[in-house]
Short mmCIF file of C-alpha atoms in Angstrom, two decimals:
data_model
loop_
_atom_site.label_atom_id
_atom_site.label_comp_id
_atom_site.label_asym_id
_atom_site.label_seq_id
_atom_site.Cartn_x
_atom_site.Cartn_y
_atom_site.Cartn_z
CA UNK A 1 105.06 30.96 128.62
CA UNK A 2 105.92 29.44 125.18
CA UNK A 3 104.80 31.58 122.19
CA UNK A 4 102.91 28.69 120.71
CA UNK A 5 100.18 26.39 121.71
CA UNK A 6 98.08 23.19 120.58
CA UNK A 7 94.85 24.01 119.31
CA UNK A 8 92.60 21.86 117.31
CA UNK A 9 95.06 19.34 117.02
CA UNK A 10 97.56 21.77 115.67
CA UNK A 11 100.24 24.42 117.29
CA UNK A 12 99.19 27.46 116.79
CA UNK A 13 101.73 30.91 116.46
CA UNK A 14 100.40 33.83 117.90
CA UNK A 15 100.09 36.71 115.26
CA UNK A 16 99.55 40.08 116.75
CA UNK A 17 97.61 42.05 114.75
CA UNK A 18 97.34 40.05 111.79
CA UNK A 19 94.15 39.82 109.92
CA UNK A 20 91.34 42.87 110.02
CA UNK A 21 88.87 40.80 112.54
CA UNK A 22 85.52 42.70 110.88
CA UNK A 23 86.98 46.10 112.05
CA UNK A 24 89.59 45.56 114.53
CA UNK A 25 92.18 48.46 114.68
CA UNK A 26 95.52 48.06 113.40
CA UNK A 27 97.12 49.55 116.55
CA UNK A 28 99.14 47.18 118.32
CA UNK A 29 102.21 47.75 119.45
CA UNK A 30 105.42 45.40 119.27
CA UNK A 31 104.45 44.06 123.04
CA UNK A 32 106.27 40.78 123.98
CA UNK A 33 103.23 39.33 125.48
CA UNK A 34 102.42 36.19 123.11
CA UNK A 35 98.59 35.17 124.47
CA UNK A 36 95.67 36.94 124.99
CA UNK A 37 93.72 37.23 127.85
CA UNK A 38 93.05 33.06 127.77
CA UNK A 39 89.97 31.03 127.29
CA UNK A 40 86.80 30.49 129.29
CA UNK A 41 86.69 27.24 131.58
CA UNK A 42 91.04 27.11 131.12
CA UNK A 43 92.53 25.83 134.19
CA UNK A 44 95.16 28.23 136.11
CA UNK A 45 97.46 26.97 139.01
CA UNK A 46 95.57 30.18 140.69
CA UNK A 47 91.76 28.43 140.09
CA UNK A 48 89.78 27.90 137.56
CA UNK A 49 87.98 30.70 135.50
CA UNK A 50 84.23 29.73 135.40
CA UNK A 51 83.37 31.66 132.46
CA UNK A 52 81.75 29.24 129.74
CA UNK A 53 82.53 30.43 126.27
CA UNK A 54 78.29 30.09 125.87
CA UNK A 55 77.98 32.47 128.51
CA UNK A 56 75.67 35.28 127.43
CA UNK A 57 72.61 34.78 124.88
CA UNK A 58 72.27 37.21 121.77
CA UNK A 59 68.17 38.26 121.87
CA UNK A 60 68.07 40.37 118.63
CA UNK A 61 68.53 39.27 115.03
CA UNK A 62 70.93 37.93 112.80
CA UNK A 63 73.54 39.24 110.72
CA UNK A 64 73.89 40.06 107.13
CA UNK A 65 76.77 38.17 107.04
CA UNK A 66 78.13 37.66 103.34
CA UNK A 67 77.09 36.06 100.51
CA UNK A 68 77.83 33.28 98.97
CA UNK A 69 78.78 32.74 95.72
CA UNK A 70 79.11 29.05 94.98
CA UNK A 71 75.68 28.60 94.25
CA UNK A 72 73.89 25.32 95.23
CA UNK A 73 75.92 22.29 96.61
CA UNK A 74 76.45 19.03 94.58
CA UNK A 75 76.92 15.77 95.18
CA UNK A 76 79.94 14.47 93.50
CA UNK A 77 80.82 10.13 93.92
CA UNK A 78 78.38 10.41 96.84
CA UNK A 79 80.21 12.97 98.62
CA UNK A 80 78.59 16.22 99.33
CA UNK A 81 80.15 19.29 98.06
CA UNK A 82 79.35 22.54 100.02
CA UNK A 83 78.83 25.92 98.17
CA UNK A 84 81.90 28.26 98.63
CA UNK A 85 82.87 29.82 101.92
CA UNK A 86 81.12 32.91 103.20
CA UNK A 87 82.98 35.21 106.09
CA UNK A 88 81.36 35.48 109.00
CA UNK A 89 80.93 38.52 111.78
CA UNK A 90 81.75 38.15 115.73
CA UNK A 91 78.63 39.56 117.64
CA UNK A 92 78.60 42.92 118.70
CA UNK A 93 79.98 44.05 122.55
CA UNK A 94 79.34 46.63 124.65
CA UNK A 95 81.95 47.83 126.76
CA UNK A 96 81.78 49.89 130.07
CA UNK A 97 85.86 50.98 130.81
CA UNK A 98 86.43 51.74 134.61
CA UNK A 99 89.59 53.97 135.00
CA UNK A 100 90.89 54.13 138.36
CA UNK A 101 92.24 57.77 138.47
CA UNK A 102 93.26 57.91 142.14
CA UNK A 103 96.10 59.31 143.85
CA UNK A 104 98.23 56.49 143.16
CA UNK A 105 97.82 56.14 139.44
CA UNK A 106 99.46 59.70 138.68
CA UNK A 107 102.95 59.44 136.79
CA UNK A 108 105.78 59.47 138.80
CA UNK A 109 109.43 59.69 137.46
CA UNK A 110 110.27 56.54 135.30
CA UNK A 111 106.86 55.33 136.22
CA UNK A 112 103.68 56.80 133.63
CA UNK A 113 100.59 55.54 134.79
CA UNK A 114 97.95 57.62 134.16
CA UNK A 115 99.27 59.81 131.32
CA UNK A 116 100.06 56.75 129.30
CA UNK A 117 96.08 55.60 130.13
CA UNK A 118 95.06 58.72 128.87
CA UNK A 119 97.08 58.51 125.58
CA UNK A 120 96.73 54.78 124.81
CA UNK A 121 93.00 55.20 125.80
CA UNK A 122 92.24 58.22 123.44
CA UNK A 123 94.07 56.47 121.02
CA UNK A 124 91.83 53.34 120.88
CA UNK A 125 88.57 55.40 121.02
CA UNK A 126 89.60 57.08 118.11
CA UNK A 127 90.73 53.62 116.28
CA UNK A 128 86.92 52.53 116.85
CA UNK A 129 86.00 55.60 114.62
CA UNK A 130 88.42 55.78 111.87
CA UNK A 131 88.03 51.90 111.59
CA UNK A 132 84.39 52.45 111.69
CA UNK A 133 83.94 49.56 114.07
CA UNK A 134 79.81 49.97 114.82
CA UNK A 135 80.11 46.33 116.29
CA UNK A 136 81.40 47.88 119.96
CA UNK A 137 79.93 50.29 121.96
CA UNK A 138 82.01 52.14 124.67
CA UNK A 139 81.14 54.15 127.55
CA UNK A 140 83.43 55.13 130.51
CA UNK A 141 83.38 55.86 134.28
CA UNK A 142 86.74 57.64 135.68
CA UNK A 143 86.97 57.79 139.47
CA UNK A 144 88.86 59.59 141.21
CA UNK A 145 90.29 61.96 139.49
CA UNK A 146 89.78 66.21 139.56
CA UNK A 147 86.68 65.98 137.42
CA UNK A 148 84.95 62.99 139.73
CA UNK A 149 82.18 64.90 141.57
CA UNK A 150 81.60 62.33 144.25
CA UNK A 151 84.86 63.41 145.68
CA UNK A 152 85.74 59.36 145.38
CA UNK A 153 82.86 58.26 147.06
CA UNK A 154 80.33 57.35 144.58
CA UNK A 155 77.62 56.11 143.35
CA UNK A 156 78.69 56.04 139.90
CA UNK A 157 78.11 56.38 137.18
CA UNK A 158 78.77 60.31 137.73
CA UNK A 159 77.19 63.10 135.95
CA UNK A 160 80.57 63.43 133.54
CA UNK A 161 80.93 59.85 133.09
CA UNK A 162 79.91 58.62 129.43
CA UNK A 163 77.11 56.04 128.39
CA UNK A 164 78.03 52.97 126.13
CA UNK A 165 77.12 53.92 122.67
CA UNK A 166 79.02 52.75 119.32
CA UNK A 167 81.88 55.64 118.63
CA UNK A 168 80.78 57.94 116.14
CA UNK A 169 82.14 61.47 116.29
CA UNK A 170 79.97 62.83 119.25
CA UNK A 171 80.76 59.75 121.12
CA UNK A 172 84.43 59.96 120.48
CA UNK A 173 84.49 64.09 121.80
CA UNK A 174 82.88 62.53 125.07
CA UNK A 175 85.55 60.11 125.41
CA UNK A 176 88.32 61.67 125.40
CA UNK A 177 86.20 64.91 127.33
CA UNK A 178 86.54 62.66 130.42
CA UNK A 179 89.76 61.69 130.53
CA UNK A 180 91.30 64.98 130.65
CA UNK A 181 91.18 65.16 134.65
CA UNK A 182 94.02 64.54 136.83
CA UNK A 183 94.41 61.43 139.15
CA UNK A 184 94.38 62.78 142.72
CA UNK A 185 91.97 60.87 144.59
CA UNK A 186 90.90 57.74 146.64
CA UNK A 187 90.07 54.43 145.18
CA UNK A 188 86.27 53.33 145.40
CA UNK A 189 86.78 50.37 143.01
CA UNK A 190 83.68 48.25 144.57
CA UNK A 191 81.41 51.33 144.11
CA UNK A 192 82.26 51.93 140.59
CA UNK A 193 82.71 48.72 139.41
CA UNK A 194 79.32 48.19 140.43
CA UNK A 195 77.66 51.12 138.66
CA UNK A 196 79.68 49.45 135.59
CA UNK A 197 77.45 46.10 136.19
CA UNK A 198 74.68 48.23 136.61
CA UNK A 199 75.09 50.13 133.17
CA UNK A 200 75.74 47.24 131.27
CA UNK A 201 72.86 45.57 133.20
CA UNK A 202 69.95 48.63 132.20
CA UNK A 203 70.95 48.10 128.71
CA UNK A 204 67.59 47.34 126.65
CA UNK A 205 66.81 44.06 126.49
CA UNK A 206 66.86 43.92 122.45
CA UNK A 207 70.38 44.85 123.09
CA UNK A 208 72.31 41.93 120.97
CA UNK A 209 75.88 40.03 121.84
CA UNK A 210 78.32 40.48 124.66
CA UNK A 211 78.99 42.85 127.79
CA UNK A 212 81.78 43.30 129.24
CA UNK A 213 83.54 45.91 131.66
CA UNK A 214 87.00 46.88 131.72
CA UNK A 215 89.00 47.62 135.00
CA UNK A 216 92.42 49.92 134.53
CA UNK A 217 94.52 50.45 137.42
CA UNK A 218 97.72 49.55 139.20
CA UNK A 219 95.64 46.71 141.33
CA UNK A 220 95.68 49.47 144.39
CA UNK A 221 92.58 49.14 146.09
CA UNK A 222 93.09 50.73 149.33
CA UNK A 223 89.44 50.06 150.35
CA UNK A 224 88.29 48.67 153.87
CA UNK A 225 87.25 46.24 152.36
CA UNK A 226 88.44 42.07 151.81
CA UNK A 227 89.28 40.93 148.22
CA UNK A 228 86.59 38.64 148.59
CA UNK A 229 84.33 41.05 148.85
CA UNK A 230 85.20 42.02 144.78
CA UNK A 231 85.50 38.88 143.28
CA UNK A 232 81.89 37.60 144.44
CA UNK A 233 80.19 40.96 142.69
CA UNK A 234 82.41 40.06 139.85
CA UNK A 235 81.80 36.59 139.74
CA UNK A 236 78.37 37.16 140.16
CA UNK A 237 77.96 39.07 137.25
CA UNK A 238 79.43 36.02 135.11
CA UNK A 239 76.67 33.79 136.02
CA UNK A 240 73.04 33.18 134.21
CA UNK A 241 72.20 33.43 130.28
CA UNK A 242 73.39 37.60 130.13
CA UNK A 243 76.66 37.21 131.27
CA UNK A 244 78.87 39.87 131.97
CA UNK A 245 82.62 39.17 131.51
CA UNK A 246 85.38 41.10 133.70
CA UNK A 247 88.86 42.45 132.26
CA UNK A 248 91.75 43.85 134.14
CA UNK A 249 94.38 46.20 132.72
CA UNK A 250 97.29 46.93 135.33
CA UNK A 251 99.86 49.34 135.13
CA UNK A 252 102.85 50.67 137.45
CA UNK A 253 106.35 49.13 138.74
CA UNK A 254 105.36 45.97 139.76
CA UNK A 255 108.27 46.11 141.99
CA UNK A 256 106.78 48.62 144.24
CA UNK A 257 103.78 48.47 146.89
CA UNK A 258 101.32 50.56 145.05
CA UNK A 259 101.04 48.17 141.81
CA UNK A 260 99.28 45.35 143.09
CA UNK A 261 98.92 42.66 140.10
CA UNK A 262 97.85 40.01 142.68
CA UNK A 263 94.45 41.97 143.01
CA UNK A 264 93.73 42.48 139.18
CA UNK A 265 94.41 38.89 138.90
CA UNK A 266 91.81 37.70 141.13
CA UNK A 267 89.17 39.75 139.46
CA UNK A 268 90.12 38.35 136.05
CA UNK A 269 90.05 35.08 137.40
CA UNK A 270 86.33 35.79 138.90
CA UNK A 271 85.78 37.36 135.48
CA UNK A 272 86.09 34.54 132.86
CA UNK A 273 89.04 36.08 131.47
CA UNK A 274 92.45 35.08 132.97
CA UNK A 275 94.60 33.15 130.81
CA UNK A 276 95.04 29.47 131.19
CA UNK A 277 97.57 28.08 133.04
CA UNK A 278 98.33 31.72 134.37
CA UNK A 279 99.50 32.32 138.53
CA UNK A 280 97.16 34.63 140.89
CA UNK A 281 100.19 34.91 142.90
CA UNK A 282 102.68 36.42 140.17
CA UNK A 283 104.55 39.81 140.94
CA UNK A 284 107.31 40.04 138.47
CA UNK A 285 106.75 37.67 135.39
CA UNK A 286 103.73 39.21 133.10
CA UNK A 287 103.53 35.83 130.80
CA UNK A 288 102.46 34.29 134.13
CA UNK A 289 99.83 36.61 135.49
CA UNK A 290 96.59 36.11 135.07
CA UNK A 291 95.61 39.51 133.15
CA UNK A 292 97.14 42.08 131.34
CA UNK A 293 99.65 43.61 133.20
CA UNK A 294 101.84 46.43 131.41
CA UNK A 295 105.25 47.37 133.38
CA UNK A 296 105.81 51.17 133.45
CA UNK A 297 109.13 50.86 134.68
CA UNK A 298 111.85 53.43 133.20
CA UNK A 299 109.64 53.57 130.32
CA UNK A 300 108.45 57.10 128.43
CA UNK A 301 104.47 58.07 128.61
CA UNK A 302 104.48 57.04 124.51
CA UNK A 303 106.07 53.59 125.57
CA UNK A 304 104.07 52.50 128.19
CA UNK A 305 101.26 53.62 126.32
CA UNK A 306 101.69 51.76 123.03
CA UNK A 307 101.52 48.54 125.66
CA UNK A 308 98.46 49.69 127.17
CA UNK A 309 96.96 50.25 123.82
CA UNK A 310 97.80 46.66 122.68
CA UNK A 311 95.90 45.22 125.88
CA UNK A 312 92.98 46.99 124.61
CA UNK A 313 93.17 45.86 121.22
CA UNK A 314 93.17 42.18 122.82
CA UNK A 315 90.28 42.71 125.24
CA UNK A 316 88.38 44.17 122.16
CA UNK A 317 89.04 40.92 119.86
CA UNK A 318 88.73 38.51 122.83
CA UNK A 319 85.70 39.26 124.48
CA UNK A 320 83.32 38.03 121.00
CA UNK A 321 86.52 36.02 119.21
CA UNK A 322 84.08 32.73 120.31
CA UNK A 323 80.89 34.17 119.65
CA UNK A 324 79.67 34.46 115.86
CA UNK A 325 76.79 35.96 114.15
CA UNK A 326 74.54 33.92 111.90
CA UNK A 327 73.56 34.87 108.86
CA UNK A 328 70.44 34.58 107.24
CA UNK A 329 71.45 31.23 104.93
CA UNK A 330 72.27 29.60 107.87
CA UNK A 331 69.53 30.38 110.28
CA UNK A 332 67.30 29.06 107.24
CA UNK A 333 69.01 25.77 106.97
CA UNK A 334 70.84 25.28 110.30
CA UNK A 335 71.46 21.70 110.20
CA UNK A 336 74.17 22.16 106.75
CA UNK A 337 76.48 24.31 108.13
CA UNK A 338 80.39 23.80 108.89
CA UNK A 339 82.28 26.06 110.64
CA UNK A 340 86.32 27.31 109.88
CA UNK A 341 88.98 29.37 111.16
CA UNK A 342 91.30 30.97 109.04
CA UNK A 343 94.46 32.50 110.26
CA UNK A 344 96.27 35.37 108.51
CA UNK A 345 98.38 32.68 106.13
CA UNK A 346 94.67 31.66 105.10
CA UNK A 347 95.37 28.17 106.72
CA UNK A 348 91.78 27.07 107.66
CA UNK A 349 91.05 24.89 110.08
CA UNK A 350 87.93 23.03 110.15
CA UNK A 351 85.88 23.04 113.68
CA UNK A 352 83.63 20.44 114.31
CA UNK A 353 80.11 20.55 115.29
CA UNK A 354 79.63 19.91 119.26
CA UNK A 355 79.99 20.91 122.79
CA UNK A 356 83.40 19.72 123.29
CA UNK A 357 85.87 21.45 121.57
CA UNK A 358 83.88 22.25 118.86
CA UNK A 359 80.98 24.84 118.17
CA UNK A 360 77.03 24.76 119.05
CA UNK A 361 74.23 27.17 118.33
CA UNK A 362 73.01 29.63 120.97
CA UNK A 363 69.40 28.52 120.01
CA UNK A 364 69.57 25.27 117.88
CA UNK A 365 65.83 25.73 116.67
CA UNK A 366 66.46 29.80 115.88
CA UNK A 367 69.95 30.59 115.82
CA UNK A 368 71.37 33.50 116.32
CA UNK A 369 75.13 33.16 117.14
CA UNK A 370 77.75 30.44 116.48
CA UNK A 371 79.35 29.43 120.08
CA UNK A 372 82.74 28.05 119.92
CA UNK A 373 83.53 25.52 122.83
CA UNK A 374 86.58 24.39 124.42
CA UNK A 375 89.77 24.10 122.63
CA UNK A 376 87.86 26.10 119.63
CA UNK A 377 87.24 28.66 121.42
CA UNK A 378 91.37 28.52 123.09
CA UNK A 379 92.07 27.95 119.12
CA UNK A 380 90.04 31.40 118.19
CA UNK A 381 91.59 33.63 120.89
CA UNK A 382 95.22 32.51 120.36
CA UNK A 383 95.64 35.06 117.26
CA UNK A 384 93.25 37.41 114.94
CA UNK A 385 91.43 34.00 113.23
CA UNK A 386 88.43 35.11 111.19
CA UNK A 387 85.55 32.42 111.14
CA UNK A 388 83.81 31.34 107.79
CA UNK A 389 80.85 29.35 106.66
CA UNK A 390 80.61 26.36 104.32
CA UNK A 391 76.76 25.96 103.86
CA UNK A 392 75.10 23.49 101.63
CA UNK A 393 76.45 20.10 103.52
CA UNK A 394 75.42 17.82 107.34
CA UNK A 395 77.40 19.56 109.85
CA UNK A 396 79.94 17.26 111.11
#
């Protein structure tokens, strides 16, 4: 897969880690992967992903935003001149991370699975805190492993498992509290995956911007059980105004039987988040699959690690890199409001007003959230853009 792409008209580099999305970590590694997890409605030679980039409604307020300070617009030879450019915040997430801690994921010789979850994992949690990003909350179910008291059999979540909440410092010693057992068991991926929907899904209903869970694992599902049988709960889930999107981390030696990528695929895929243009069917190329797959192969606990931890640092811009939070100005005065991206060279790119390929409000009479459509929304997920404001002018 080619390390560039057209968006909006223009081709697009991918910058890893470039520009401080509101509080994005810093912490990705030097992986070669060059796109993130793709774009909702993208085509893939494997099927389509059916999650629209309006999926989900925001039902709390607005906000703060910035400020701006280029006072009121003008009119200059007839042309409209807008006030300066204000910066603008991606809504909040909340994240529920399934870890698949069975028998399968435990580190082998040349082979770090679950050790190099652990680390990459703890890692990120701790990222969220010392970045102070309150704009995702993260709670975790591990299954499987020595501290699962279901014995692998569910429900879940279980009585050790952690409830989403935005990482502070009590939050974070929870975290990393559950992730200290040791992989060991069997895989009940349907079971836990739905307590994940179900968590997400008992979330108040004043509970703002996107849900999402997270599935880690090397794709081993070793359930009775057809594949079918996952990807309608997690297609499911994607459907209706409060969508919930579905991620897939894999890990392991895709050359051997017990890392399936062909499974996490599918589940991205039914999720709204495999890339475009990716292949259900790839084993060996990771460019080509459909979700983030990190090889394990000869590599150290610290190396495959770093890889996992850029995957997360991905999932966490992705999941809200198309969906905006208004601020105040512009929920006052909706209709004079154009929308830019800026990449990490400060090259904006204006983004037109409209359902295709362009940007719409969530609620055009009370807006809460800037939706980016089509090849915007491909455009915003392609790097780290940040998204500004120019108020003061028509939209156009």
């Amino acid at each position: 897969m080619s390390n560039s792409k057209k968006t909006l008209g223009l081709v697009s580099s991918f910058v890893p880690c470039a520009v401080g999305f509101a509080a994005l970590v810093a912490a990705c590694s030097g992986a070669s992967d060059s796109d993130l997890f793709g774009a909702p409605g993208a085509s893939s030679s494997g099927g389509s992903s059916s999650g629209a980039s309006s999926g989900g409604s925001s039902s709390g307020g607005s906000s703060s935003g910035g400020s701006s300070s280029g006072g009121s617009s003008s009119s200059s030879g007839g042309a409209c001149v807008p006030k300066a450019p204000v910066a603008l915040d991606n809504t909040p997430v909340t994240f529920e991370i399934v870890y698949d801690a069975s028998g399968s994921m435990s580190d082998a010789a040349q082979e770090p699975k679950w050790g190099s979850v652990t680390v990459a994992s703890n890692e990120w949690f701790t990222s969220l805190l010392t970045k102070n990003d309150t704009r995702a909350s993260v709670g975790v179910i591990v299954f499987g492993d020595s501290l699962d008291p279901t014995n692998s059999s569910g429900p879940y979540p279980a009585a050790p498992d952690v409830a989403p909440a935005v990482v502070d410092a009590a939050q974070l010693t929870k975290l990393k509290g559950r992730m200290v057992g040791t992989a060991q068991g069997l895989t009940p991926t349907y079971a836990a995956l739905s307590g994940a929907y179900g968590v997400l899904e008992a979330l108040p209903a004043a509970t703002r911007g996107r849900r999402a869970v997270l599935y880690v694992s090397d794709g081993d599902l070793s359930e009775s059980r057809p594949l079918s049988d996952y990807t309608a709960l997690v297609g499911g889930k994607l459907a209706g105004p409060r969508a919930i999107l579905t991620y897939a981390i894999g890990i392991g030696d895709v050359s051997v039987s017990f890392t399936v990528p062909q499974n996490l695929a599918e589940l991205a895929l039914a999720g709204g988040t495999a890339r475009p243009s990716c292949d259900k069917a790839e084993k060996t190329n990771l460019a080509k699959m459909c979700h983030q797959q990190v090889n394990s192969k000869n590599k150290t606990i610290a190396q495959a690690a770093s890889d996992v931890g850029a995957a997360l640092v991905k999932m966490r811009y992705h999941a809200v890199a198309c969906d905006i939070d208004v601020t105040p100005a512009i929920k006052a005065d909706p209709k004079n409001v154009n929308v830019s991206l800026v990449d990490a060279s400060n090259k904006r790119q204006e983004v037109p007003a409209g359902t295709k390929d362009g940007w719409v409000y969530d609620d055009p009479t009370s807006p809460t959230r800037i939706v980016l459509q089509g090849e915007a929304c491909v455009t915003a997920r392609s790097a780290l853009y940040r998204a500004e404001a120019s108020l003061g002018c028509p939209s156009k």
